[in-house]
PDB file of C-alpha atoms in Angstrom:
ATOM      1  CA  MET A   1      38.654 -16.448  43.683  1.00 48.00           C
ATOM      2  CA  LYS A   2      36.123 -17.469  41.280  1.00 48.00           C
ATOM      3  CA  THR A   3      34.287 -20.385  42.523  1.00 48.00           C
ATOM      4  CA  GLN A   4      33.284 -23.483  40.043  1.00 47.00           C
ATOM      5  CA  LYS A   5      29.732 -22.063  40.467  1.00 44.00           C
ATOM      6  CA  ASP A   6      31.006 -18.618  38.940  1.00 46.00           C
ATOM      7  CA  GLN A   7      33.042 -20.014  36.353  1.00 43.00           C
ATOM      8  CA  PHE A   8      29.847 -21.998  35.302  1.00 40.00           C
ATOM      9  CA  ILE A   9      27.785 -19.165  35.473  1.00 38.00           C
ATOM     10  CA  GLU A  10      30.707 -17.111  33.016  1.00 39.00           C
ATOM     11  CA  THR A  11      30.939 -19.982  30.441  1.00 37.00           C
ATOM     12  CA  LYS A  12      27.191 -19.779  29.875  1.00 39.00           C
ATOM     13  CA  GLU A  13      27.003 -16.239  29.456  1.00 41.00           C
ATOM     14  CA  GLN A  14      29.732 -16.564  26.906  1.00 41.00           C
ATOM     15  CA  LYS A  15      27.936 -19.145  25.010  1.00 44.00           C
ATOM     16  CA  MET A  16      24.628 -17.109  24.702  1.00 44.00           C
ATOM     17  CA  PRO A  17      24.076 -16.087  21.349  1.00 45.00           C
ATOM     18  CA  ILE A  18      23.766 -12.287  20.464  1.00 47.00           C
ATOM     19  CA  LYS A  19      20.399 -11.778  18.952  1.00 47.00           C
ATOM     20  CA  SER A  20      20.392  -8.604  15.990  1.00 51.00           C
ATOM     21  CA  PHE A  21      17.281  -6.558  15.871  1.00 73.00           C
ATOM     22  CA  LYS A  22      15.941  -5.546  12.168  1.00 91.00           C
ATOM     23  CA  ARG A  23      13.202  -3.457  11.926  1.00 97.00           C
ATOM     24  CA  LYS A  24      10.503  -4.518   8.990  1.00 98.00           C
ATOM     25  CA  GLN A  25      10.489  -2.055   6.085  1.00 99.00           C
ATOM     26  CA  VAL A  26       6.847  -2.163   4.684  1.00 99.00           C
ATOM     27  CA  GLY A  27       5.416  -0.162   1.993  1.00 99.00           C
ATOM     28  CA  ILE A  28       1.733   1.078   1.939  1.00 99.00           C
ATOM     29  CA  LEU A  29      -0.262   1.778  -1.233  1.00 99.00           C
ATOM     30  CA  GLY A  30      -3.456   3.257  -0.302  1.00 98.00           C
ATOM     31  CA  GLY A  31      -6.372   3.274  -2.452  1.00 96.00           C
ATOM     32  CA  ASN A  32     -10.080   2.856  -3.479  1.00 96.00           C
ATOM     33  CA  PHE A  33      -8.948   0.213  -5.913  1.00 98.00           C
ATOM     34  CA  ASN A  34     -12.167   0.012  -7.721  1.00 98.00           C
ATOM     35  CA  PRO A  35     -10.996  -2.091  -9.501  1.00 98.00           C
ATOM     36  CA  ILE A  36      -7.307  -2.863  -9.015  1.00 99.00           C
ATOM     37  CA  HIS A  37      -5.416  -2.789 -12.422  1.00 99.00           C
ATOM     38  CA  VAL A  38      -1.969  -3.239 -13.112  1.00 98.00           C
ATOM     39  CA  ALA A  39      -0.489  -0.099 -12.825  1.00 98.00           C
ATOM     40  CA  HIS A  40      -1.297  -0.369  -9.067  1.00 98.00           C
ATOM     41  CA  LEU A  41       0.321  -3.614  -9.223  1.00 99.00           C
ATOM     42  CA  ILE A  42       3.359  -2.577 -10.975  1.00 98.00           C
ATOM     43  CA  ILE A  43       3.738   0.908  -8.779  1.00 98.00           C
ATOM     44  CA  ALA A  44       3.804  -1.779  -5.867  1.00 99.00           C
ATOM     45  CA  ASP A  45       6.380  -4.076  -7.077  1.00 99.00           C
ATOM     46  CA  GLN A  46       8.863  -1.867  -8.204  1.00 98.00           C
ATOM     47  CA  VAL A  47       8.610   0.579  -5.178  1.00 99.00           C
ATOM     48  CA  GLY A  48       9.311  -2.373  -3.256  1.00 99.00           C
ATOM     49  CA  GLN A  49      12.276  -3.737  -5.374  1.00 98.00           C
ATOM     50  CA  ALA A  50      13.698  -0.300  -5.842  1.00 98.00           C
ATOM     51  CA  LEU A  51      13.675   0.669  -2.126  1.00 98.00           C
ATOM     52  CA  GLY A  52      14.233  -3.301  -0.755  1.00 98.00           C
ATOM     53  CA  LEU A  53      11.481  -3.667   1.423  1.00 99.00           C
ATOM     54  CA  ASP A  54      10.339  -6.797   3.070  1.00 99.00           C
ATOM     55  CA  GLU A  55       6.628  -6.474   1.689  1.00 99.00           C
ATOM     56  CA  VAL A  56       4.544  -3.973  -0.016  1.00 99.00           C
ATOM     57  CA  ARG A  57       0.734  -3.697   1.700  1.00 99.00           C
ATOM     58  CA  LEU A  58      -2.229  -2.746  -1.000  1.00 99.00           C
ATOM     59  CA  MET A  59      -4.387  -0.970   1.468  1.00 98.00           C
ATOM     60  CA  PRO A  60      -8.237  -0.301   0.213  1.00 97.00           C
ATOM     61  CA  SER A  61      -9.956   2.151   1.932  1.00 95.00           C
ATOM     62  CA  PHE A  62     -13.435   1.641   3.188  1.00 90.00           C
ATOM     63  CA  SER A  63     -14.767   5.066   2.730  1.00 73.00           C
ATOM     64  CA  SER A  64     -12.351   7.435   1.507  1.00 56.00           C
ATOM     65  CA  PRO A  65     -12.564  11.180   2.163  1.00 54.00           C
ATOM     66  CA  HIS A  66     -11.575  12.159  -1.520  1.00 52.00           C
ATOM     67  CA  VAL A  67     -13.839   9.490  -3.062  1.00 54.00           C
ATOM     68  CA  ASP A  68     -17.257   9.879  -4.549  1.00 56.00           C
ATOM     69  CA  GLU A  69     -18.977   6.860  -2.375  1.00 56.00           C
ATOM     70  CA  LYS A  70     -21.944   6.488  -5.214  1.00 55.00           C
ATOM     71  CA  GLU A  71     -19.085   4.994  -7.657  1.00 68.00           C
ATOM     72  CA  THR A  72     -17.620   2.636  -5.099  1.00 85.00           C
ATOM     73  CA  ILE A  73     -18.786  -0.904  -4.821  1.00 94.00           C
ATOM     74  CA  ASP A  74     -18.717  -3.412  -1.910  1.00 94.00           C
ATOM     75  CA  ALA A  75     -15.547  -3.468  -0.180  1.00 95.00           C
ATOM     76  CA  THR A  76     -15.885  -7.358  -0.084  1.00 97.00           C
ATOM     77  CA  HIS A  77     -15.317  -7.262  -3.797  1.00 98.00           C
ATOM     78  CA  ARG A  78     -12.582  -4.715  -4.054  1.00 98.00           C
ATOM     79  CA  LEU A  79     -10.879  -6.988  -1.442  1.00 98.00           C
ATOM     80  CA  LYS A  80     -11.208 -10.013  -3.020  1.00 99.00           C
ATOM     81  CA  MET A  81      -9.958  -8.439  -6.512  1.00 99.00           C
ATOM     82  CA  ILE A  82      -6.854  -7.255  -4.420  1.00 99.00           C
ATOM     83  CA  GLU A  83      -6.100 -10.952  -3.148  1.00 99.00           C
ATOM     84  CA  LEU A  84      -7.039 -12.529  -6.445  1.00 99.00           C
ATOM     85  CA  ALA A  85      -4.666  -9.880  -8.241  1.00 99.00           C
ATOM     86  CA  ILE A  86      -1.562 -10.126  -5.857  1.00 99.00           C
ATOM     87  CA  ARG A  87      -1.537 -14.112  -4.973  1.00 98.00           C
ATOM     88  CA  ASP A  88       1.209 -15.122  -7.297  1.00 97.00           C
ATOM     89  CA  ASN A  89       3.662 -12.107  -6.035  1.00 99.00           C
ATOM     90  CA  PRO A  90       5.215 -12.684  -2.350  1.00 99.00           C
ATOM     91  CA  LEU A  91       6.355  -9.449  -1.782  1.00 99.00           C
ATOM     92  CA  LEU A  92       2.586  -8.065  -2.191  1.00 99.00           C
ATOM     93  CA  HIS A  93       0.018  -8.293   0.410  1.00 99.00           C
ATOM     94  CA  VAL A  94      -3.399  -6.778   1.531  1.00 99.00           C
ATOM     95  CA  GLU A  95      -3.837  -4.474   4.807  1.00 99.00           C
ATOM     96  CA  THR A  96      -7.571  -4.306   5.544  1.00 98.00           C
ATOM     97  CA  ILE A  97      -7.362  -2.052   8.658  1.00 98.00           C
ATOM     98  CA  GLU A  98      -9.247   0.758   7.129  1.00 97.00           C
ATOM     99  CA  LEU A  99     -11.968  -1.933   5.981  1.00 96.00           C
ATOM    100  CA  GLN A 100     -11.976  -3.168   9.796  1.00 95.00           C
ATOM    101  CA  ARG A 101     -12.372   0.445  10.827  1.00 91.00           C
ATOM    102  CA  GLN A 102     -14.603   1.429   8.477  1.00 85.00           C
ATOM    103  CA  GLY A 103     -16.311   4.966   8.062  1.00 85.00           C
ATOM    104  CA  LYS A 104     -14.033   7.342   6.725  1.00 86.00           C
ATOM    105  CA  SER A 105     -10.254   7.345   7.342  1.00 86.00           C
ATOM    106  CA  TYR A 106      -7.736   9.700   7.186  1.00 94.00           C
ATOM    107  CA  THR A 107      -4.376   8.515   6.452  1.00 96.00           C
ATOM    108  CA  TYR A 108      -2.673   9.879   9.793  1.00 98.00           C
ATOM    109  CA  ASP A 109      -5.624   8.146  12.045  1.00 97.00           C
ATOM    110  CA  THR A 110      -4.801   4.908  10.350  1.00 98.00           C
ATOM    111  CA  MET A 111      -0.980   5.120  10.304  1.00 98.00           C
ATOM    112  CA  VAL A 112      -1.065   5.698  13.976  1.00 98.00           C
ATOM    113  CA  ALA A 113      -3.232   2.461  14.360  1.00 98.00           C
ATOM    114  CA  LEU A 114      -0.748   0.472  12.231  1.00 98.00           C
ATOM    115  CA  VAL A 115       2.342   2.182  13.928  1.00 98.00           C
ATOM    116  CA  ASP A 116       0.602   1.176  17.661  1.00 98.00           C
ATOM    117  CA  GLN A 117       0.385  -2.282  16.378  1.00 98.00           C
ATOM    118  CA  ASN A 118       3.729  -2.972  14.632  1.00 98.00           C
ATOM    119  CA  PRO A 119       6.292  -0.673  16.510  1.00 97.00           C
ATOM    120  CA  ASP A 120       9.096  -3.011  15.119  1.00 98.00           C
ATOM    121  CA  THR A 121       8.254  -1.594  11.497  1.00 98.00           C
ATOM    122  CA  ASP A 122       9.242   1.348   9.588  1.00 99.00           C
ATOM    123  CA  TYR A 123       6.457   2.476   6.916  1.00 99.00           C
ATOM    124  CA  TYR A 124       6.778   3.885   3.349  1.00 99.00           C
ATOM    125  CA  PHE A 125       3.658   5.746   2.172  1.00 99.00           C
ATOM    126  CA  ILE A 126       3.589   5.478  -1.722  1.00 99.00           C
ATOM    127  CA  ILE A 127       1.852   8.301  -3.412  1.00 98.00           C
ATOM    128  CA  GLY A 128       1.633   9.601  -6.932  1.00 96.00           C
ATOM    129  CA  GLY A 129       3.736  12.133  -7.928  1.00 95.00           C
ATOM    130  CA  ASP A 130       0.861  14.473  -8.973  1.00 94.00           C
ATOM    131  CA  MET A 131       0.107  13.986  -5.283  1.00 95.00           C
ATOM    132  CA  VAL A 132       2.975  15.719  -3.785  1.00 95.00           C
ATOM    133  CA  ASP A 133       1.646  19.161  -4.444  1.00 92.00           C
ATOM    134  CA  TYR A 134      -1.615  18.367  -2.728  1.00 95.00           C
ATOM    135  CA  LEU A 135       0.122  17.233   1.029  1.00 97.00           C
ATOM    136  CA  PRO A 136       0.167  20.743   2.349  1.00 96.00           C
ATOM    137  CA  THR A 137      -4.009  19.894   2.679  1.00 97.00           C
ATOM    138  CA  TRP A 138      -3.231  16.233   4.118  1.00 97.00           C
ATOM    139  CA  TYR A 139      -5.055  16.140   7.797  1.00 97.00           C
ATOM    140  CA  ARG A 140      -2.304  16.405  10.531  1.00 98.00           C
ATOM    141  CA  LEU A 141       0.638  16.331   7.973  1.00 98.00           C
ATOM    142  CA  GLU A 142       3.453  17.196  10.082  1.00 97.00           C
ATOM    143  CA  GLU A 143       2.573  14.860  12.781  1.00 98.00           C
ATOM    144  CA  LEU A 144       2.375  12.397   9.706  1.00 98.00           C
ATOM    145  CA  PHE A 145       5.770  12.568   8.439  1.00 98.00           C
ATOM    146  CA  THR A 146       6.929  11.385  12.224  1.00 98.00           C
ATOM    147  CA  LEU A 147       4.888   7.985  11.264  1.00 99.00           C
ATOM    148  CA  VAL A 148       5.791   7.614   7.558  1.00 99.00           C
ATOM    149  CA  GLN A 149       8.523   7.955   4.999  1.00 99.00           C
ATOM    150  CA  PHE A 150       6.710   9.418   2.035  1.00 99.00           C
ATOM    151  CA  VAL A 151       7.680   7.901  -1.308  1.00 99.00           C
ATOM    152  CA  GLY A 152       6.413   9.713  -4.607  1.00 98.00           C
ATOM    153  CA  VAL A 153       5.975   7.905  -7.898  1.00 97.00           C
ATOM    154  CA  LYS A 154       7.492   9.905 -10.563  1.00 95.00           C
ATOM    155  CA  ARG A 155       4.957  10.971 -13.271  1.00 92.00           C
ATOM    156  CA  PRO A 156       5.258  12.541 -16.572  1.00 91.00           C
ATOM    157  CA  GLY A 157       4.420  16.374 -16.194  1.00 89.00           C
ATOM    158  CA  TYR A 158       5.059  16.735 -12.705  1.00 90.00           C
ATOM    159  CA  PRO A 159       7.758  18.410 -11.023  1.00 87.00           C
ATOM    160  CA  VAL A 160       9.951  15.990  -8.475  1.00 88.00           C
ATOM    161  CA  GLU A 161      10.823  19.387  -6.612  1.00 87.00           C
ATOM    162  CA  THR A 162       9.502  19.749  -2.998  1.00 92.00           C
ATOM    163  CA  ASN A 163      10.383  21.049   0.286  1.00 93.00           C
ATOM    164  CA  TYR A 164       9.113  17.802   1.670  1.00 96.00           C
ATOM    165  CA  PRO A 165      10.701  14.790   2.937  1.00 96.00           C
ATOM    166  CA  VAL A 166       9.784  12.692  -0.424  1.00 98.00           C
ATOM    167  CA  ILE A 167      12.056   9.659  -1.801  1.00 98.00           C
ATOM    168  CA  TRP A 168      11.515   9.248  -5.567  1.00 97.00           C
ATOM    169  CA  VAL A 169      11.174   6.654  -7.357  1.00 98.00           C
ATOM    170  CA  ASP A 170      11.234   6.298 -11.024  1.00 96.00           C
ATOM    171  CA  ILE A 171       9.021   3.611 -12.405  1.00 94.00           C
ATOM    172  CA  PRO A 172       7.716   3.307 -16.103  1.00 91.00           C
ATOM    173  CA  TRP A 173       4.352   5.058 -15.883  1.00 90.00           C
ATOM    174  CA  LEU A 174       0.885   3.505 -17.342  1.00 93.00           C
ATOM    175  CA  ASP A 175      -1.911   6.267 -17.656  1.00 93.00           C
ATOM    176  CA  LEU A 176      -4.457   3.937 -16.648  1.00 96.00           C
ATOM    177  CA  SER A 177      -7.491   4.693 -14.207  1.00 96.00           C
ATOM    178  CA  SER A 178     -10.040   2.621 -12.598  1.00 97.00           C
ATOM    179  CA  THR A 179     -12.772   5.139 -13.974  1.00 96.00           C
ATOM    180  CA  MET A 180     -11.665   4.417 -17.260  1.00 98.00           C
ATOM    181  CA  ILE A 181     -11.935   0.714 -16.559  1.00 98.00           C
ATOM    182  CA  ARG A 182     -15.268   0.804 -15.123  1.00 97.00           C
ATOM    183  CA  ASN A 183     -16.802   2.864 -18.330  1.00 97.00           C
ATOM    184  CA  LYS A 184     -15.235  -0.112 -20.512  1.00 98.00           C
ATOM    185  CA  VAL A 185     -16.596  -2.588 -18.737  1.00 98.00           C
ATOM    186  CA  GLN A 186     -19.961  -0.665 -18.515  1.00 96.00           C
ATOM    187  CA  GLU A 187     -19.697  -0.142 -22.529  1.00 96.00           C
ATOM    188  CA  GLY A 188     -19.100  -3.864 -23.144  1.00 96.00           C
ATOM    189  CA  CYS A 189     -15.508  -3.100 -24.404  1.00 98.00           C
ATOM    190  CA  SER A 190     -12.485  -5.425 -23.592  1.00 98.00           C
ATOM    191  CA  VAL A 191     -10.008  -4.922 -20.789  1.00 98.00           C
ATOM    192  CA  ASN A 192      -7.748  -7.355 -21.601  1.00 98.00           C
ATOM    193  CA  TYR A 193      -4.461  -6.565 -20.329  1.00 98.00           C
ATOM    194  CA  PHE A 194      -5.475  -3.648 -18.075  1.00 98.00           C
ATOM    195  CA  LEU A 195      -6.398  -5.914 -15.357  1.00 98.00           C
ATOM    196  CA  PRO A 196      -5.111  -9.458 -14.393  1.00 98.00           C
ATOM    197  CA  ASP A 197      -7.253 -12.445 -15.694  1.00 98.00           C
ATOM    198  CA  GLN A 198      -8.061 -13.696 -12.598  1.00 99.00           C
ATOM    199  CA  VAL A 199      -9.693 -10.169 -11.914  1.00 99.00           C
ATOM    200  CA  ILE A 200     -11.164 -10.054 -15.296  1.00 99.00           C
ATOM    201  CA  ASN A 201     -12.871 -13.233 -14.724  1.00 99.00           C
ATOM    202  CA  TYR A 202     -14.389 -12.393 -11.070  1.00 99.00           C
ATOM    203  CA  ILE A 203     -15.676  -8.936 -12.708  1.00 98.00           C
ATOM    204  CA  LYS A 204     -17.410 -11.057 -15.114  1.00 98.00           C
ATOM    205  CA  GLU A 205     -18.564 -13.654 -12.598  1.00 98.00           C
ATOM    206  CA  GLU A 206     -20.119 -11.242 -10.572  1.00 98.00           C
ATOM    207  CA  GLY A 207     -21.670  -8.786 -12.799  1.00 97.00           C
ATOM    208  CA  LEU A 208     -19.729  -5.736 -11.476  1.00 97.00           C
ATOM    209  CA  TYR A 209     -19.778  -2.312 -12.916  1.00 96.00           C
ATOM    210  CA  LEU A 210     -22.479  -2.828 -15.276  1.00 92.00           C
ATOM    211  CA  GLY A 211     -24.888  -0.505 -13.450  1.00 78.00           C
ATOM    212  CA  THR A 212     -22.260   2.746 -12.601  1.00 53.00           C
ATOM    213  CA  LYS A 213     -19.352   3.941 -13.918  1.00 47.00           C
TER     214      LYS A 213
END
């Protein structure tokens, strides 16, 4: 026979809400962003929309293993330009883990740290279609596949066939590079529409890219 106390406890348990748990879905677009331009923004936004991600984080490198450091401006400027570029898009955020860690960053090491910090998050690592063929050269690739889902952005002239687990996303491709933009700034040419206006203004105000290509 149930006592009044037993009945009270049963009633309380029946009224407790059932909590649902949904893992956060986050895209990562890494790069030097020297400077960030509209092609970066289109890729981040369109991949996020296509895959229904909760957010896409643009992750500037402090020192990339694959980039000539002599051509890279201070991380403070690159971070500020990203913040200016994404300020009106609630889907896009900035991820500063590689700036905080400093030194050369390999994707595997970065993602181990992010997964450890955010165990309730699934990560989608975004790369250009031209980079898929180079995946075999990536540091600790097989282990990296256990940490992230790779997303390949289709690019004209590059096949979409691979034995690796890659989700392909079809996005209008802009043949635009940070190197070309730096060259134009140094030569005194217009970079209108290649970059958000607020980023162009920041480059002018800070006198960036005038002494290096």
